[in-house]
Short mmCIF file of C-alpha atoms in Angstrom, two decimals:
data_model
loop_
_atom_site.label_atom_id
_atom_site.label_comp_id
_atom_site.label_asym_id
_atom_site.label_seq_id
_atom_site.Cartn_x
_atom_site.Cartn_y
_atom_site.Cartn_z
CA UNK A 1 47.60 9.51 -37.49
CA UNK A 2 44.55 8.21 -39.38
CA UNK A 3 43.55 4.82 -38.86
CA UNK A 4 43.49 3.87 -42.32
CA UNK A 5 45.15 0.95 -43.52
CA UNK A 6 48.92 1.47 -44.97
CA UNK A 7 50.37 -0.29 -47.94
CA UNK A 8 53.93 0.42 -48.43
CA UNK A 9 55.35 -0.03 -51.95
CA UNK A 10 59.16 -1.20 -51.79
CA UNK A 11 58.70 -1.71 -48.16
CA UNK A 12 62.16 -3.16 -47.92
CA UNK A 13 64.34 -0.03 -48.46
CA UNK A 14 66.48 1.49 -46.33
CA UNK A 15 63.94 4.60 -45.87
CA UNK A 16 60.72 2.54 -46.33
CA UNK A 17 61.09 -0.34 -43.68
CA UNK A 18 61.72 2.11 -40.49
CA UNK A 19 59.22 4.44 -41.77
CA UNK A 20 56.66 1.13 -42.16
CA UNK A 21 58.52 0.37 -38.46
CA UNK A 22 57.05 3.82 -36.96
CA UNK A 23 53.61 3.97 -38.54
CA UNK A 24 52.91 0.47 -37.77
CA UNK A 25 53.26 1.50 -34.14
CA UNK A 26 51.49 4.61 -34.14
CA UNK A 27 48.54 2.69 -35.63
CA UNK A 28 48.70 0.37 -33.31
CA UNK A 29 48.82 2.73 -30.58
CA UNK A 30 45.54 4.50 -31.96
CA UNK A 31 43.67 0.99 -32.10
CA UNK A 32 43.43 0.56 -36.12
CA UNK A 33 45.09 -0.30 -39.52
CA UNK A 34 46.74 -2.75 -40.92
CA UNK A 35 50.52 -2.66 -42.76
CA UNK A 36 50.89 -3.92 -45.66
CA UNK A 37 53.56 -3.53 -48.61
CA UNK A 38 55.49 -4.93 -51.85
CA UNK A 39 58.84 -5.02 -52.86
CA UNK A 40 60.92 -5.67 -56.28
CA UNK A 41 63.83 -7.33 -54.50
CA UNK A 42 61.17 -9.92 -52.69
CA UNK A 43 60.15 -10.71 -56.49
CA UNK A 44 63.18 -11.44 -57.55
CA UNK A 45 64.35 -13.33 -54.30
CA UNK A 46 66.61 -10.59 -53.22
CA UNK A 47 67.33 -10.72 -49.17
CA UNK A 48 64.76 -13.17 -48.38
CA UNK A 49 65.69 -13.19 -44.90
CA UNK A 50 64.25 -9.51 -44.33
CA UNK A 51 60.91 -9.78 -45.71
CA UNK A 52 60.40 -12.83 -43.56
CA UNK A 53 61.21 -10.80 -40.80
CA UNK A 54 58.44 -8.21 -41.76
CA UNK A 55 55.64 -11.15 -42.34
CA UNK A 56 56.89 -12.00 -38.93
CA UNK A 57 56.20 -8.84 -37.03
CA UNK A 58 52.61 -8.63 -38.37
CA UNK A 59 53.05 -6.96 -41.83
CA UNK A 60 51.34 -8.49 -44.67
CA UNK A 61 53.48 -9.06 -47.84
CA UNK A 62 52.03 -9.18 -51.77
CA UNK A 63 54.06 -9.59 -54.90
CA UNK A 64 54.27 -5.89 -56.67
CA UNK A 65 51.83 -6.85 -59.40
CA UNK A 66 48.86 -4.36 -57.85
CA UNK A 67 47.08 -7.20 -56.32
CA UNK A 68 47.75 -6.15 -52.76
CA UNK A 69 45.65 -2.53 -53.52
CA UNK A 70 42.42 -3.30 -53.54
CA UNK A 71 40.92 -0.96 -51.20
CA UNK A 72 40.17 3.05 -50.81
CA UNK A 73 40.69 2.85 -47.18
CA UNK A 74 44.31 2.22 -47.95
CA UNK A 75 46.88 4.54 -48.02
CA UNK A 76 49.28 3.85 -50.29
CA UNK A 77 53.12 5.06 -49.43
CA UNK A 78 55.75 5.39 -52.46
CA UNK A 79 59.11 6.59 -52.62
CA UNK A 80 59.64 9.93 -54.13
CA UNK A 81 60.78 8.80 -57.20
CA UNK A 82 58.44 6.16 -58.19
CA UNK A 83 56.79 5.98 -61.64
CA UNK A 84 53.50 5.37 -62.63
CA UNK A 85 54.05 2.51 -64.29
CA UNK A 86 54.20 0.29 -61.07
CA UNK A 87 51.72 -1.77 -60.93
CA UNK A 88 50.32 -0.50 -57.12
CA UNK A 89 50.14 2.90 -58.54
CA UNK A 90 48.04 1.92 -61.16
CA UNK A 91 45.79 -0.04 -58.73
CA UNK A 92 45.45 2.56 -55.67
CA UNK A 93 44.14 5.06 -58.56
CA UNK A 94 41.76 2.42 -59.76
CA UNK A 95 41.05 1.64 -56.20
CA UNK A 96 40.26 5.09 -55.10
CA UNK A 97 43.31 4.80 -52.93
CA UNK A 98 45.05 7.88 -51.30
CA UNK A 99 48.74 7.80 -52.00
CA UNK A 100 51.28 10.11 -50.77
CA UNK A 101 55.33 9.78 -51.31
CA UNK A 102 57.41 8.84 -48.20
CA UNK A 103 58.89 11.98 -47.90
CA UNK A 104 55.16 13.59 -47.43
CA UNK A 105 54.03 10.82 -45.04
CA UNK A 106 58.04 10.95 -42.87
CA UNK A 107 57.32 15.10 -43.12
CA UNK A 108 53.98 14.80 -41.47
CA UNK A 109 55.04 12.36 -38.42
CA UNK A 110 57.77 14.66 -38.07
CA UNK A 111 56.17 17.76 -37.81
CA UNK A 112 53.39 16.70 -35.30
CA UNK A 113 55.91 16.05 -32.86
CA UNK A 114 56.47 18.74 -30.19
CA UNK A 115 60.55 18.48 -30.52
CA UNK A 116 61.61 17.49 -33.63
CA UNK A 117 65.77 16.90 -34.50
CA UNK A 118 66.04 16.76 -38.61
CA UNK A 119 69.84 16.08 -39.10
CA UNK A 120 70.57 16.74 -42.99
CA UNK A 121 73.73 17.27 -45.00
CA UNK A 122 75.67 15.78 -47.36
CA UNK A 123 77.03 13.06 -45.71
CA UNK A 124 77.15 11.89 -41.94
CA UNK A 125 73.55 11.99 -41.65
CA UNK A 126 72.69 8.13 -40.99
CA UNK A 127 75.77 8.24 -37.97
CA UNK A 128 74.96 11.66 -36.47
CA UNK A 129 70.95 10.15 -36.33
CA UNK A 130 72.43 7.40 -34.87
CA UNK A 131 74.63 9.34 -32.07
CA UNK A 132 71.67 11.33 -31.57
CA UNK A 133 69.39 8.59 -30.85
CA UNK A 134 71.71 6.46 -28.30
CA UNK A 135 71.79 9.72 -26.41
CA UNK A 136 68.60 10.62 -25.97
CA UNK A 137 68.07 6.75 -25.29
CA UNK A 138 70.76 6.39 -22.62
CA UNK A 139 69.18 10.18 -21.17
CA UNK A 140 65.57 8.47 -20.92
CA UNK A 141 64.14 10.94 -23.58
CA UNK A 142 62.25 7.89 -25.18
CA UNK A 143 63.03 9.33 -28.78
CA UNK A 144 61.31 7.83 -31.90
CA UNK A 145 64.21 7.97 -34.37
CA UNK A 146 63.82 7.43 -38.32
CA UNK A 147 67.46 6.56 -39.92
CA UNK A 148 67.96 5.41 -43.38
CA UNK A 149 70.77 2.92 -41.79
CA UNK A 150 70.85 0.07 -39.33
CA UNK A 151 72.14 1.01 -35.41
CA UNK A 152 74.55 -0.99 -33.96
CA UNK A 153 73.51 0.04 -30.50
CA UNK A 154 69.66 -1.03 -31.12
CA UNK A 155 70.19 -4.60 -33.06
CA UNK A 156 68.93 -7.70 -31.20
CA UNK A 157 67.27 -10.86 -32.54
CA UNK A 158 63.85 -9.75 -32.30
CA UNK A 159 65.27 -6.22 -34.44
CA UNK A 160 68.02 -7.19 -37.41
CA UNK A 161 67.33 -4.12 -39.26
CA UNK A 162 67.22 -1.47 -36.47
CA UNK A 163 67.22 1.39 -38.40
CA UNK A 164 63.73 2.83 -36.73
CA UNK A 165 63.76 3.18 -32.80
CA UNK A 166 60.15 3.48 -31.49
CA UNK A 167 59.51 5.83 -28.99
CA UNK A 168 57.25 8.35 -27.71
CA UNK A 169 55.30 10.77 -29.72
CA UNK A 170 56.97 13.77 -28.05
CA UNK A 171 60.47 13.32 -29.39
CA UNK A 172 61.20 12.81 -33.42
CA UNK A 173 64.30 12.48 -34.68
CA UNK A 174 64.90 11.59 -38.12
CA UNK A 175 67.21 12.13 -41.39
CA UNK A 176 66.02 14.95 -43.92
CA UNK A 177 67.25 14.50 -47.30
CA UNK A 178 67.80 17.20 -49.74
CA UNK A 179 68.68 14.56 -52.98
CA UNK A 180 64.56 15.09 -53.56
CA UNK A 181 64.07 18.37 -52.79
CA UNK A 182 61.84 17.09 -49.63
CA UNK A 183 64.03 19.12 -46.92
CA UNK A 184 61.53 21.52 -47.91
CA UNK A 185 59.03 20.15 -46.13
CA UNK A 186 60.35 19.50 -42.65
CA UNK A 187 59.74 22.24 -39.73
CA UNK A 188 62.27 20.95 -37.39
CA UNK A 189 62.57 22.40 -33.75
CA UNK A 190 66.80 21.36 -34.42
CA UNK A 191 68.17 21.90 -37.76
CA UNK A 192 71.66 19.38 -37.89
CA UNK A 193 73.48 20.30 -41.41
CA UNK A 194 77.13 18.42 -41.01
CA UNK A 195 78.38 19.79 -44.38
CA UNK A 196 77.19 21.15 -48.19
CA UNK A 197 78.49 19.89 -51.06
CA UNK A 198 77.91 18.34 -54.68
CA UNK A 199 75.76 15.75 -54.73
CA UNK A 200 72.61 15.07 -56.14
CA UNK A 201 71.72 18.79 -56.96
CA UNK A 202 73.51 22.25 -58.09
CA UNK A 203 74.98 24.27 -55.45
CA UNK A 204 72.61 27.20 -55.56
CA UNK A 205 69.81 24.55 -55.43
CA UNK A 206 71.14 23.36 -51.76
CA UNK A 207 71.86 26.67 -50.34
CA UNK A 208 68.35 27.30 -50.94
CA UNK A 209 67.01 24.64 -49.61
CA UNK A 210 69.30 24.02 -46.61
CA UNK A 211 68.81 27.42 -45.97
CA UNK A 212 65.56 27.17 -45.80
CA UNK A 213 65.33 24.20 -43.58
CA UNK A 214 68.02 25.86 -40.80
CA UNK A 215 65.82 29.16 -41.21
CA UNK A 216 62.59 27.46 -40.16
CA UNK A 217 64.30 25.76 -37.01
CA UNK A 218 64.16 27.40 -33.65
CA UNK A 219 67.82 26.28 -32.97
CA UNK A 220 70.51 25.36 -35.85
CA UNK A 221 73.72 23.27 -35.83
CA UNK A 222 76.14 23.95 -38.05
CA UNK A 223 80.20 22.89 -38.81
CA UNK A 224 82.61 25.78 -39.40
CA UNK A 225 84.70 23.85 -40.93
CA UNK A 226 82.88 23.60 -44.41
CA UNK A 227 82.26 26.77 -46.09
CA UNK A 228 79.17 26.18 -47.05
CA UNK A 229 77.77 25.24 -43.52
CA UNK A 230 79.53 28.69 -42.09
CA UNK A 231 77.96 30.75 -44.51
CA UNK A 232 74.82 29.38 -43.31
CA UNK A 233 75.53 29.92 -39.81
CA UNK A 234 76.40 33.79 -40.63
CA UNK A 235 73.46 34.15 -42.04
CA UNK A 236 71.68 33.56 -39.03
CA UNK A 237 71.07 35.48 -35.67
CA UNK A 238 73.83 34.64 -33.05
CA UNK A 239 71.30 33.09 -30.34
CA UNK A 240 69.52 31.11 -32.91
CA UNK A 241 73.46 29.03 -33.97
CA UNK A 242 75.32 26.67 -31.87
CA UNK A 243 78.63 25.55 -34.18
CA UNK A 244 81.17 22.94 -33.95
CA UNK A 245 84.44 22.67 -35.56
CA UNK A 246 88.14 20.75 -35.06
CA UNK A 247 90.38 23.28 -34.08
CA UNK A 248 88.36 25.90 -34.24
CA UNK A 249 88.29 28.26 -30.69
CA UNK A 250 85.46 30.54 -31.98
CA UNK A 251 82.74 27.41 -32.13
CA UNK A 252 80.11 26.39 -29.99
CA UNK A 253 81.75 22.92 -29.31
CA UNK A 254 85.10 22.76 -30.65
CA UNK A 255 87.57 19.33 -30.92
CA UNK A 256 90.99 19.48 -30.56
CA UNK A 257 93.92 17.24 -30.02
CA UNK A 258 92.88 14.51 -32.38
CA UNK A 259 93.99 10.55 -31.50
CA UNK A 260 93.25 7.81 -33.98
CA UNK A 261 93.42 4.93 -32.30
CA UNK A 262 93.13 1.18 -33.63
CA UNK A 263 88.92 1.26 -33.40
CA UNK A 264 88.03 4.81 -32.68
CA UNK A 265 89.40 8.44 -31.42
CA UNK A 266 90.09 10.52 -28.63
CA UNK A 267 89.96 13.62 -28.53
CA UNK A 268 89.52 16.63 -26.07
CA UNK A 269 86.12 18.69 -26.52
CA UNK A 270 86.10 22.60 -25.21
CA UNK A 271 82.66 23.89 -25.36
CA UNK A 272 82.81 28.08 -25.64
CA UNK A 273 83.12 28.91 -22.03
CA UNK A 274 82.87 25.73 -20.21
CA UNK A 275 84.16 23.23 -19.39
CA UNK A 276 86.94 20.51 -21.12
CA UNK A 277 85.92 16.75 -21.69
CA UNK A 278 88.15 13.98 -22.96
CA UNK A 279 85.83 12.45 -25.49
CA UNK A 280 86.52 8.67 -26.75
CA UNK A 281 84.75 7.40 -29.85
CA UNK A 282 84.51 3.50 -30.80
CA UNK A 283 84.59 4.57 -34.02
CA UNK A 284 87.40 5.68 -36.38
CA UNK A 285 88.16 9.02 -38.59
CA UNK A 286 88.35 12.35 -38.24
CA UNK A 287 84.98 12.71 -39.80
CA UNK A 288 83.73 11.16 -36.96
CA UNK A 289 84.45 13.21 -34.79
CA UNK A 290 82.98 16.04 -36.69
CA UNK A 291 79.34 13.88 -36.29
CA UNK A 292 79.71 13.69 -32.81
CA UNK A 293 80.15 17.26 -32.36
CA UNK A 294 76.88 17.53 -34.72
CA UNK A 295 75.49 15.06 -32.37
CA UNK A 296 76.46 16.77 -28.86
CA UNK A 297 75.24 20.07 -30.74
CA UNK A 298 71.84 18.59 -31.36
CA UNK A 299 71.17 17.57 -28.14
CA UNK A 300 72.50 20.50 -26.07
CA UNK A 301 70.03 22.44 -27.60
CA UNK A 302 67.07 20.33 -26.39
CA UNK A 303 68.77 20.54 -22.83
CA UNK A 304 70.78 17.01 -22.50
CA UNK A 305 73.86 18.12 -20.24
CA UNK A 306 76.92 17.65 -22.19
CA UNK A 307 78.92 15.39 -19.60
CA UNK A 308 75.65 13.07 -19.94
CA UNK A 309 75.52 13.23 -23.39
CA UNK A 310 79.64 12.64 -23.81
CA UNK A 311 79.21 9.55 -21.23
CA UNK A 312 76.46 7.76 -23.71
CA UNK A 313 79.13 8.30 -26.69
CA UNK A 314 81.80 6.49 -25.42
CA UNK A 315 78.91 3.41 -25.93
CA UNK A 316 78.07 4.36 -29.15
CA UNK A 317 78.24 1.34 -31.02
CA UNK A 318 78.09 2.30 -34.92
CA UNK A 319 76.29 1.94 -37.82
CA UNK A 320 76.24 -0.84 -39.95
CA UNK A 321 78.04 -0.42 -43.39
CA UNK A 322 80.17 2.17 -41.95
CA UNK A 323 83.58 1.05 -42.41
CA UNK A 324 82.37 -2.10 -41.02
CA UNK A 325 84.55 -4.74 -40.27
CA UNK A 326 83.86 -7.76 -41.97
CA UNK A 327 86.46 -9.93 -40.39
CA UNK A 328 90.18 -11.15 -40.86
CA UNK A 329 91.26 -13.93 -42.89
CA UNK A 330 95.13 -14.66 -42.88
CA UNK A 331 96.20 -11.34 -42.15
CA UNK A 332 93.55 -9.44 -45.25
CA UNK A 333 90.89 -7.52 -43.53
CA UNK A 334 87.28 -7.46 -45.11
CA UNK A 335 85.69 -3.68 -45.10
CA UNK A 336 82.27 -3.07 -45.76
CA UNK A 337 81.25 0.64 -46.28
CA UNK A 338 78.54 2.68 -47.49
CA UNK A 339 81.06 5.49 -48.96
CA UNK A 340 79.36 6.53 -52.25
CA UNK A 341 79.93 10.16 -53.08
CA UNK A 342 83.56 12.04 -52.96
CA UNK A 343 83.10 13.47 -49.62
CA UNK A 344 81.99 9.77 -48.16
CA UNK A 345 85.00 8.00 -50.25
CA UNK A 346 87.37 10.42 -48.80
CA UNK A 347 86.52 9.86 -45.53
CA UNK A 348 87.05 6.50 -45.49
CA UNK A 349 90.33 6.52 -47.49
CA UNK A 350 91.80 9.21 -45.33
CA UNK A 351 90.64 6.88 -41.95
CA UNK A 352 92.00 4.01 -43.32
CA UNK A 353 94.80 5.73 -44.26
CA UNK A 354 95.67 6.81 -41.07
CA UNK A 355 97.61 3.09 -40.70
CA UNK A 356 99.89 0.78 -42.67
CA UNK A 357 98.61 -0.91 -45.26
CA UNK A 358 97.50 -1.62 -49.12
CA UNK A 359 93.90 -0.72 -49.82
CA UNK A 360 92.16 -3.09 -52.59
CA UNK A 361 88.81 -0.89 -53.18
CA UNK A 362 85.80 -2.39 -54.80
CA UNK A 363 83.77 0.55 -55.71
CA UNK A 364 80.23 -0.10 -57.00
CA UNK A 365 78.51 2.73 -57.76
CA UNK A 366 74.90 3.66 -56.79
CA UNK A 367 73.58 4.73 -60.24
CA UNK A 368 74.38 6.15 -63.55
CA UNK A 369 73.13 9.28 -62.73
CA UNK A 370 75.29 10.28 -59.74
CA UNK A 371 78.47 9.21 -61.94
CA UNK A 372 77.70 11.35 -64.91
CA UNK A 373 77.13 14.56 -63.10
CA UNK A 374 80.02 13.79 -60.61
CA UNK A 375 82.34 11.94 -63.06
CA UNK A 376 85.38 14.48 -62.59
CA UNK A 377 85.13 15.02 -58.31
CA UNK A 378 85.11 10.87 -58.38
CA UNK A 379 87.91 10.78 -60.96
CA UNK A 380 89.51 13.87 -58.79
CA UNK A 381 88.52 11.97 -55.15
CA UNK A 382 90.23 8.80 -55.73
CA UNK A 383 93.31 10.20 -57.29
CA UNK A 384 94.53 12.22 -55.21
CA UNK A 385 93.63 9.94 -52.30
CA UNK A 386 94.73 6.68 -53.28
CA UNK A 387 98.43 5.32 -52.97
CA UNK A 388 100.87 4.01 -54.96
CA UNK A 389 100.36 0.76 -54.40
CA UNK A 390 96.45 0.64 -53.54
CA UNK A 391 94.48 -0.78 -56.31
CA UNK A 392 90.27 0.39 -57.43
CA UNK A 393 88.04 -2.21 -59.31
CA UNK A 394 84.65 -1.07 -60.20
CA UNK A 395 81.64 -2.99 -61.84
CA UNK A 396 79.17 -0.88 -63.20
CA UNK A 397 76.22 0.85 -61.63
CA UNK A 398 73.56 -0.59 -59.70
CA UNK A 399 70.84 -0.60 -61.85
CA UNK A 400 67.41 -1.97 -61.18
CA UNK A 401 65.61 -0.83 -64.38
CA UNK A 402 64.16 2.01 -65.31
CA UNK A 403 64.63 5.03 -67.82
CA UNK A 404 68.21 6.46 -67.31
CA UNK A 405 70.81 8.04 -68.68
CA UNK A 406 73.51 5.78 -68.95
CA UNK A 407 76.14 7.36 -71.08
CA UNK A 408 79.10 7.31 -68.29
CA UNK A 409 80.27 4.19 -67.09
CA UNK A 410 82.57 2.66 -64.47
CA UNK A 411 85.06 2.50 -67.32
CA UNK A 412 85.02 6.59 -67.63
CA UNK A 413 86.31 6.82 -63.61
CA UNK A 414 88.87 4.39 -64.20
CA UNK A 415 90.60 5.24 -67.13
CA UNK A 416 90.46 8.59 -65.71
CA UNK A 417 92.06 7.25 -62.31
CA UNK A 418 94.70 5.61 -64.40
CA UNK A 419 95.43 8.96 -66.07
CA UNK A 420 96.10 10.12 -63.21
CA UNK A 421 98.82 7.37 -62.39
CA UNK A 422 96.99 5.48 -59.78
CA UNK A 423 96.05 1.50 -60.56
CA UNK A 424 92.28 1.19 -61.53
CA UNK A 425 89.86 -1.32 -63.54
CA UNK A 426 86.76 -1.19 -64.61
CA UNK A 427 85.30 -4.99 -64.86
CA UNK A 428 82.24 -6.01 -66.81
CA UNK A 429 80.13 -7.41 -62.87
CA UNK A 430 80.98 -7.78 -59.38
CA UNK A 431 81.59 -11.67 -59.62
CA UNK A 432 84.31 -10.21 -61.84
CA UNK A 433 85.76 -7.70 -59.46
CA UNK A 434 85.54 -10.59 -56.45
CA UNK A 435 87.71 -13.07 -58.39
CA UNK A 436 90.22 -10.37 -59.11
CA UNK A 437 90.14 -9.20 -54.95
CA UNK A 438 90.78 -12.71 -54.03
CA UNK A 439 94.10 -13.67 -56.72
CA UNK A 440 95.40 -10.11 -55.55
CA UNK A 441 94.62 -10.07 -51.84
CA UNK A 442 97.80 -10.79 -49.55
CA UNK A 443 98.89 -10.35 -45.31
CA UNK A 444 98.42 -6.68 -44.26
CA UNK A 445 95.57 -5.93 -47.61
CA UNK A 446 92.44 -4.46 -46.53
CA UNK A 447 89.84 -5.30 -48.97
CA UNK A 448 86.96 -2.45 -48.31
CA UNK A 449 83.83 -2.83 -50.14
CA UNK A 450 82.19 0.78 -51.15
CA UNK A 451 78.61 1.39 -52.50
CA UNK A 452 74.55 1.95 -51.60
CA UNK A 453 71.24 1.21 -52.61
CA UNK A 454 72.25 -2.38 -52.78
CA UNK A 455 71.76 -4.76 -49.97
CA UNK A 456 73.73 -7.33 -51.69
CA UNK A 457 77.18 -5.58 -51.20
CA UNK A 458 77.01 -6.82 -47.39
CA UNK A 459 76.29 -10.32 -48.86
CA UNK A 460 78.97 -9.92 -51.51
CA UNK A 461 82.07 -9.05 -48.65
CA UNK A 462 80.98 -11.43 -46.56
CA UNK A 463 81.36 -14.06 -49.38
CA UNK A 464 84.88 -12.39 -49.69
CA UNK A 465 86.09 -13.51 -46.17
CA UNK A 466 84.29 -16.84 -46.69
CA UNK A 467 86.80 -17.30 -50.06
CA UNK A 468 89.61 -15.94 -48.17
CA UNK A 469 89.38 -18.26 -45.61
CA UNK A 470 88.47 -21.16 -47.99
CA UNK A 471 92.07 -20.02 -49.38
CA UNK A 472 93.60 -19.92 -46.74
CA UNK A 473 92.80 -23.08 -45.57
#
């Protein structure tokens, strides 16, 4: 690490602040640099409270108007799909200013590391990261840890937004996301891929490139129980694989005998010629129990014994917006999740499912381009999950400006949902979907609120249990 000067541009994103988290102490650690950065949603007054807590731990905040790149020594860090037409872009090139994406600058940190864990996949990533780290944590392995989400286990009230752990420079773990195309970059010693499926990109696209990535590892850990994921692991050389599936004898680590229980699971654990371990999770689903398998996987392979590593678990404390509860108001629960493709959404309806009770589902979806090339698994994923009497609202994308195509609504999933025979609405905003939660919302509802890339959605169900209880009352 240079000791440049860093300016981070949308420093308050979920990928950006940890990253800003990391180098900030790396550059410390060297003697140099300062941290500096801009964000849209401070502009506009979004989340106040977090960018205060970044002018508080030394990081020096500008508007994003280009006035805070003044300098060539600075390094300016942008998100992979930024446009030139932000105003910092347009100054760092006046400036003489280096500027690399945060994929390029995450890749590099990564890849000087000695170990390196990249956990990728279509969903799970941000908990599996999250196992991983409180592992290696409880072990002593001092891990630096890049997530794109918030961990329970490391929140105090000197670190709200714990979604970076610093550690030593000998351990890396971090999320690799293929959505970009930047998987490509990483040289992990541990490839983690929890499962393959539509997302962001075609299919042949991601078996390239998680192919790739698992094929440049020097171990790879990989579920059997998505097809996609065990054609991978076929592909490569039996000493080079460690698998994990539920129910599966022939993998690595295999999970069997499956209890949901009220706030987590238990289940029993075989690993391939060891021993048995009875494994209990404090959180709920199937699903994730299929992370911590990733998770045990991952660190097995960098020599954590698995008793050790199944201990920590039991402690694992969650990630935040991960079928979070909110609280419960007069017998409604209040759900906040970060469910936002099919795979994600079905997780959490089949969980929830697992006891009594109506779901009312605000679903706000993360952009207009994930819901046009998706529009029939969505359509697909909440019909055939929903029940009779559960009920879907959905305000229209987020959408924070920009050039997009925005030719498929929220209205397209619904009507299609309603086709389909199940109860859904598309409203015209989110204040909109709220007052319709509240007038339906009765004892034994839970009202779970589903979306990303908007910070506000945690804000928004929290208001939710503040009406209900105002109700109530």
């Amino acid at each position: 690490m240079n000791q440049d000067d860093y300016f981070f541009c949308g420093i308050g994103g979920s990928g950006m602040l940890p990253l800003a988290m990391i180098v900030q102490a790396q550059v410390r650690s060297s003697g140099g640099g300062r941290i500096e950065g801009s964000d849209r949603s401070r502009d506009q007054g979004r989340t106040p409270e977090k960018f205060a807590w970044l002018e508080a731990h030394g990081v020096t905040l500008h508007p994003q108007d280009g006035s805070g790149v003044t300098r060539p020594e600075q390094t300016v860090v942008a998100t992979g799909a930024i446009e030139d037409t932000v105003p910092d872009i347009g100054a760092a090139k006046r400036a003489g200013a280096r500027i690399v994406t945060r994929p390029e600058l995450l890749s590099q940190l990564f890849n000087a590391a000695p170990t390196s864990i990249g956990v990728a996949g279509t969903s799970g990533k941000s908990t599996i990261t999250g196992m991983i780290a409180w592992i290696l944590h409880q072990a002593g392995r001092a891990p630096t840890v890049m997530n794109g989400a918030v961990m329970k286990n490391f929140v105090d009230a000197d670190h709200p937004f714990a979604s970076a752990l610093i550690g030593g420079p000998d351990l890396f773990v971090s999320e690799v996301d293929e959505s970009d195309g930047s998987i490509a970059r990483y040289n992990p010693t541990v490839a983690v891929v929890s499962n393959i499926s539509l997302d962001h990109k075609s299919m042949e696209e991601l078996r390239d490139l998680f192919g790739g990535f698992t094929g440049r590892a020097a171990k790879a850990v990989l579920n059997l129980d998505n097809v996609e994921t065990r054609a991978l692991a076929q592909a490569l050389p039996n000493d080079k694989v460690i698998t994990f599936a539920l129910g599966e004898e022939s993998a690595t680590l295999n999970a069997h005998d499956l209890e949901p229980m009220p706030t987590g699971m238990r289940f029993t654990l075989t690993e391939l010629g060891g021993p048995r371990h009875t494994v209990i999770l404090n959180v709920p689903g199937a699903h994730n129990v299929a992370n911590a398998l990733a998770a045990l996987g991952a660190v097995r392979a960098i020599g954590v014994p698995l008793a050790e590593a199944v201990a920590a678990l039991e402690t694992f404390a969650g990630i935040r917006r991960r079928m979070e509860i909110v609280g419960t108001v007069n017998g409604v629960t209040v759900i906040d999740d970060f469910a936002h493709n099919p795979d994600k959404i079905a997780a959490t309806l089949k969980t929830l499912h697992a006891f009594d009770g109506r779901l009312l589902i605000l679903f706000q979806p993360h952009g207009f381009g994930p819901l046009r090339l998706m529009q029939r698994e969505f359509i697909d994923g909440f019909a055939g999950l929903m029940r009779a009497d559960d009920v879907l609202l959905m305000p229209e994308p987020v959408y924070f400006g920009g050039t997009t195509d925005r030719s498929v609504g929220s209205e397209d999933i619904a009507s299609g949902v309603r086709a389909a025979g199940q109860n859904a609405e598309a409203l015209a905003t989110r204040e909109a979907c709220g007052d319709r939660l509240i007038d339906m919302a009765r004892p034994g509802d839970r009202i779970i609120v589903m979306g990303a890339r908007d910070d506000t959605l945690s804000d928004f169900a929290a208001g939710l249990l503040k009406r209900l209880d105002t109700r109530a009352g």
